[in-house]
């Protein structure tokens, strides 16, 4: 993997800002690995995994619901880490801001997926699509917090000002992640406690189910890596294009201003109304 | 609805959401690259 993360420190150079995080070859291999891994997960989760004694086939939703929730945590954790790195004067770089934004967008996608999958799983198991349970409500709050973060990132401003504002917002929003995670322990909830480990840290899961769940987590992490690299590349190219457009607009405005200055003496001579041939 | 319907719906939603997002990302990326002049395009474009 060839990296090109270098501190830009407010550079206005468009080509430097479109620097990519990974080589095309790496992203391509990663993309194909995601596809193969996903196909294998479908076979393992829907065919190989044993049927749960209590929840029957509905339990197979665990292999997508739990990794989606894990990815939301991971994505928002990366956003918070990059935001902290941006705010730290020694590591301040717009690359971190861009990575934070890319990760947050994918986090929002997977938080929405977690909520939807939980709802689909809740209907056959709990008998309801939604309930005002602590885990569900804190997860919904997490979703809206990061939706707000993404909206904040779209407010036009100087890149450094926008990055600073977004980084502070990300560090505030990430406080909800541990609240979501520990909500099942802190409050009496309908949502079950940890799937793999109980309160006494003993494994509560059949070995085959545990291995397939682990495979699902690895697969989703690969998918996250692939998507975040692509999203980061896109943000870099869009920023470079915006920068170019701004530079072009400035050049046009300057040339307009220069041409109006050159053209200015003509109306002055008309206004004076000097007759041809008259003495100066 | 049977449990299988919920399972297929949930797995389908997951695959669909990831697939659609990846495809939209790819399309936006191609458009963004095309908007750049050739000398500023990334090496893979």
XYZ file of C-alpha atoms in Angstrom:
325
model
C 0.000 0.000 0.000
C 1.506 3.278 -1.041
C 0.475 6.127 1.156
C 0.592 9.756 0.273
C -0.599 11.289 3.539
C 1.504 14.358 4.050
C 0.744 17.404 6.145
C -0.683 20.091 3.899
C -0.941 22.746 6.628
C -3.330 24.975 4.734
C -1.646 24.645 1.373
C -3.717 25.987 -1.505
C -2.042 23.659 -3.983
C -4.868 21.721 -5.613
C -2.752 18.822 -6.823
C -1.322 18.237 -3.342
C -4.798 18.196 -1.885
C -5.997 15.466 -4.239
C -3.345 13.068 -2.851
C -4.680 9.525 -2.554
C -4.483 7.341 0.534
C -3.898 4.029 -1.281
C -2.735 2.778 -4.662
C -5.262 1.751 -7.273
C -3.942 -1.820 -7.190
C -4.468 -2.076 -3.438
C -8.029 -0.710 -3.678
C -8.792 -3.111 -6.527
C -7.500 -6.149 -4.588
C -9.424 -4.953 -1.540
C -12.626 -4.594 -3.556
C -12.391 -8.142 -4.914
C -11.531 -9.461 -1.432
C -14.696 -7.807 -0.120
C -16.819 -9.484 -2.800
C -15.346 -12.961 -2.181
C -15.554 -12.504 1.579
C -19.189 -11.363 1.341
C -20.145 -14.324 -0.854
C -18.534 -16.681 1.661
C -20.352 -14.941 4.509
C -23.720 -15.422 2.796
C -23.009 -19.161 2.469
C -21.733 -19.470 6.064
C -24.471 -17.381 7.654
C -27.437 -18.766 5.754
C -26.368 -22.379 5.268
C -23.520 -23.532 7.527
C -24.471 -21.741 10.774
C -26.611 -23.922 13.070
C -30.184 -22.886 13.779
C -30.663 -21.207 17.153
C -32.635 -23.270 19.699
C -34.786 -20.312 20.840
C -34.937 -17.766 18.022
C -34.767 -20.301 15.181
C -33.802 -18.837 11.781
C -34.393 -15.219 12.850
C -31.106 -15.414 14.762
C -29.245 -15.509 11.411
C -29.736 -11.739 11.295
C -27.050 -11.552 13.986
C -24.362 -12.131 11.310
C -25.205 -8.794 9.668
C -26.663 -6.783 12.566
C -23.694 -7.150 14.951
C -20.968 -6.391 12.329
C -22.959 -3.365 11.127
C -23.039 -2.039 14.707
C -19.303 -2.778 15.054
C -18.606 -0.803 11.883
C -20.567 2.166 13.202
C -18.372 2.163 16.330
C -15.209 1.760 14.246
C -16.158 4.495 11.787
C -17.039 7.015 14.489
C -13.908 6.041 16.431
C -11.782 6.780 13.349
C -13.644 10.082 12.873
C -12.923 11.062 16.485
C -9.250 10.023 16.259
C -8.739 11.970 13.008
C -10.546 14.977 14.489
C -8.276 14.915 17.542
C -5.234 14.656 15.248
C -6.497 17.639 13.285
C -7.004 19.727 16.415
C -3.555 18.828 17.765
C -1.281 21.602 16.397
C 1.640 19.256 15.647
C -0.431 16.910 13.500
C -2.835 19.462 11.987
C -3.534 18.474 8.398
C -6.573 18.706 6.117
C -5.963 15.047 5.231
C -7.171 14.096 8.711
C -10.239 16.261 8.294
C -11.019 14.603 4.979
C -10.569 11.134 6.472
C -12.809 12.072 9.415
C -15.570 13.156 7.021
C -15.222 10.031 4.865
C -15.384 7.740 7.889
C -18.388 9.556 9.386
C -20.399 9.161 6.178
C -19.820 5.405 6.196
C -20.584 5.331 9.921
C -23.953 6.965 9.269
C -24.717 4.400 6.555
C -23.936 1.510 8.908
C -25.778 3.070 11.865
C -28.874 3.326 9.670
C -28.333 -0.291 8.647
C -27.933 -1.336 12.300
C -31.229 0.335 13.208
C -33.052 -1.170 10.225
C -31.660 -4.664 10.818
C -32.445 -4.445 14.526
C -35.990 -3.492 13.643
C -36.305 -6.409 11.205
C -34.889 -8.778 13.848
C -37.086 -7.307 16.597
C -40.348 -7.956 14.752
C -40.235 -11.805 14.870
C -38.373 -12.000 18.223
C -39.884 -9.164 20.298
C -43.126 -8.823 18.334
C -42.486 -5.152 17.529
C -40.564 -3.114 14.951
C -39.579 -0.431 17.473
C -39.666 0.131 21.224
C -38.376 2.988 23.372
C -35.518 0.868 24.670
C -32.258 2.490 25.899
C -30.057 0.755 23.269
C -32.417 1.614 20.422
C -32.913 5.229 21.479
C -29.190 5.919 22.063
C -28.391 4.363 18.674
C -31.013 6.562 17.001
C -29.478 9.593 18.758
C -26.052 8.501 17.445
C -27.467 8.378 13.917
C -28.918 11.893 14.152
C -25.785 13.283 15.825
C -23.599 12.189 12.912
C -26.207 13.215 10.367
C -25.881 16.679 11.932
C -22.097 16.367 11.752
C -22.303 15.642 8.010
C -24.657 18.603 7.540
C -22.190 20.814 9.436
C -19.402 19.728 7.101
C -21.418 20.962 4.127
C -21.714 24.522 5.472
C -19.431 26.516 3.145
C -16.470 28.224 4.791
C -12.699 28.393 4.713
C -11.399 24.758 4.763
C -9.433 25.299 7.991
C -12.373 26.915 9.794
C -14.720 24.192 8.593
C -12.281 21.460 9.625
C -11.856 22.907 13.128
C -15.604 23.282 13.617
C -16.251 19.734 12.362
C -13.492 18.264 14.532
C -14.994 19.781 17.688
C -18.452 18.495 16.702
C -17.042 14.983 16.100
C -15.399 14.913 19.525
C -18.705 15.906 21.135
C -20.715 13.343 19.137
C -18.383 10.415 19.905
C -19.385 10.617 23.593
C -22.575 8.795 22.586
C -20.655 5.706 21.371
C -19.803 4.326 24.855
C -23.302 5.288 26.012
C -24.761 3.142 23.211
C -22.421 0.276 24.041
C -22.981 0.237 27.802
C -26.677 1.161 27.668
C -27.636 -2.522 27.990
C -25.646 -2.753 31.229
C -26.567 0.631 32.697
C -30.335 0.353 32.172
C -32.840 -2.500 32.198
C -33.464 -2.987 28.507
C -35.364 -5.278 26.202
C -32.233 -5.516 24.075
C -30.014 -8.384 25.143
C -26.578 -7.856 26.668
C -23.331 -8.657 24.819
C -23.845 -11.403 22.231
C -20.447 -13.069 22.532
C -19.571 -12.386 26.142
C -21.852 -12.120 29.144
C -21.235 -9.954 32.200
C -18.830 -12.568 33.614
C -16.791 -12.453 30.339
C -17.594 -16.131 29.597
C -18.359 -16.983 25.967
C -22.124 -17.431 25.564
C -22.064 -18.500 21.935
C -21.757 -21.810 20.076
C -18.240 -22.172 18.565
C -19.478 -22.390 14.924
C -21.681 -19.348 15.411
C -18.780 -17.474 17.041
C -16.411 -18.224 14.131
C -18.971 -17.159 11.548
C -19.647 -13.979 13.510
C -15.910 -13.304 13.590
C -15.764 -13.849 9.816
C -18.650 -11.411 9.414
C -16.830 -8.796 11.495
C -13.648 -9.228 9.405
C -15.658 -9.003 6.157
C -17.463 -5.838 7.234
C -14.157 -4.300 8.335
C -12.736 -4.960 4.850
C -15.839 -3.363 3.331
C -15.337 -0.336 5.586
C -11.700 -0.049 4.535
C -12.644 -0.229 0.845
C -15.452 2.329 1.149
C -13.483 4.755 3.307
C -10.549 4.744 0.839
C -12.902 5.442 -2.078
C -14.746 8.160 -0.158
C -11.449 9.764 0.867
C -10.290 9.787 -2.770
C -13.578 11.361 -3.844
C -13.333 14.080 -1.176
C -9.775 14.868 -2.281
C -10.726 15.168 -5.957
C -13.822 17.254 -5.179
C -11.779 19.608 -2.994
C -9.154 19.947 -5.735
C -11.900 20.692 -8.284
C -13.460 23.309 -5.969
C -10.049 24.878 -5.439
C -9.474 25.023 -9.199
C -12.894 26.567 -9.772
C -12.203 29.206 -7.104
C -8.801 30.022 -8.594
C -10.376 30.346 -12.062
C -13.098 32.651 -10.695
C -10.470 34.845 -8.998
C -8.437 35.087 -12.230
C -11.581 35.989 -14.211
C -12.594 38.622 -11.669
C -9.093 40.141 -11.706
C -8.995 40.261 -15.499
C -12.456 41.894 -15.518
C -11.282 44.464 -13.000
C -8.105 45.127 -15.012
C -10.026 45.587 -18.270
C -12.480 48.011 -16.600
C -9.526 50.084 -15.318
C -8.040 50.234 -18.815
C -11.402 51.229 -20.283
C -12.061 53.888 -17.611
C -10.314 56.977 -19.253
C -12.699 56.990 -22.245
C -15.866 58.089 -20.410
C -13.784 60.711 -18.535
C -12.673 62.381 -21.786
C -16.295 62.410 -22.991
C -17.466 63.928 -19.721
C -14.921 66.729 -19.935
C -16.363 67.409 -23.355
C -13.164 68.815 -24.818
C -13.805 69.928 -28.357
C -11.534 68.496 -31.026
C -8.673 70.811 -31.720
C -9.204 72.988 -28.610
C -6.246 73.982 -26.427
C -5.477 71.710 -23.459
C -44.377 -13.598 7.626
C -41.994 -16.461 8.320
C -38.580 -16.063 9.969
C -36.955 -16.829 6.596
C -38.643 -13.777 5.072
C -37.193 -11.503 7.766
C -33.758 -13.084 7.337
C -33.782 -12.725 3.544
C -35.112 -9.178 3.880
C -32.380 -8.241 6.360
C -29.541 -9.799 4.370
C -30.914 -8.346 1.136
C -31.129 -4.897 2.691
C -27.506 -5.158 3.857
C -26.191 -6.268 0.466
C -28.356 -3.683 -1.303
C -27.296 -0.786 0.926
C -23.574 -1.570 0.636
C -23.831 -2.270 -3.112
C -25.812 0.863 -3.933
C -23.517 3.052 -1.805
C -20.395 1.569 -3.443
C -21.836 2.074 -6.944
C -22.888 5.674 -6.224
C -19.432 6.352 -4.817
C -17.841 4.900 -7.940
C -20.058 7.027 -10.193
C -19.329 10.228 -8.248
C -15.633 9.409 -8.326
C -15.644 8.957 -12.124
C -17.535 12.247 -12.611
C -15.188 14.101 -10.269
C -12.114 12.748 -12.077
C -13.568 13.752 -15.443
C -14.048 17.313 -14.167
C -10.291 17.658 -13.553
C -7.876 18.708 -16.316
C -5.684 15.783 -17.509
C -2.537 17.060 -15.729
C -4.323 17.109 -12.336
C -5.964 13.704 -12.658
C -4.747 10.965 -10.304
C -2.463 8.369 -11.931
C -5.138 5.668 -11.954
C -7.723 7.796 -13.817
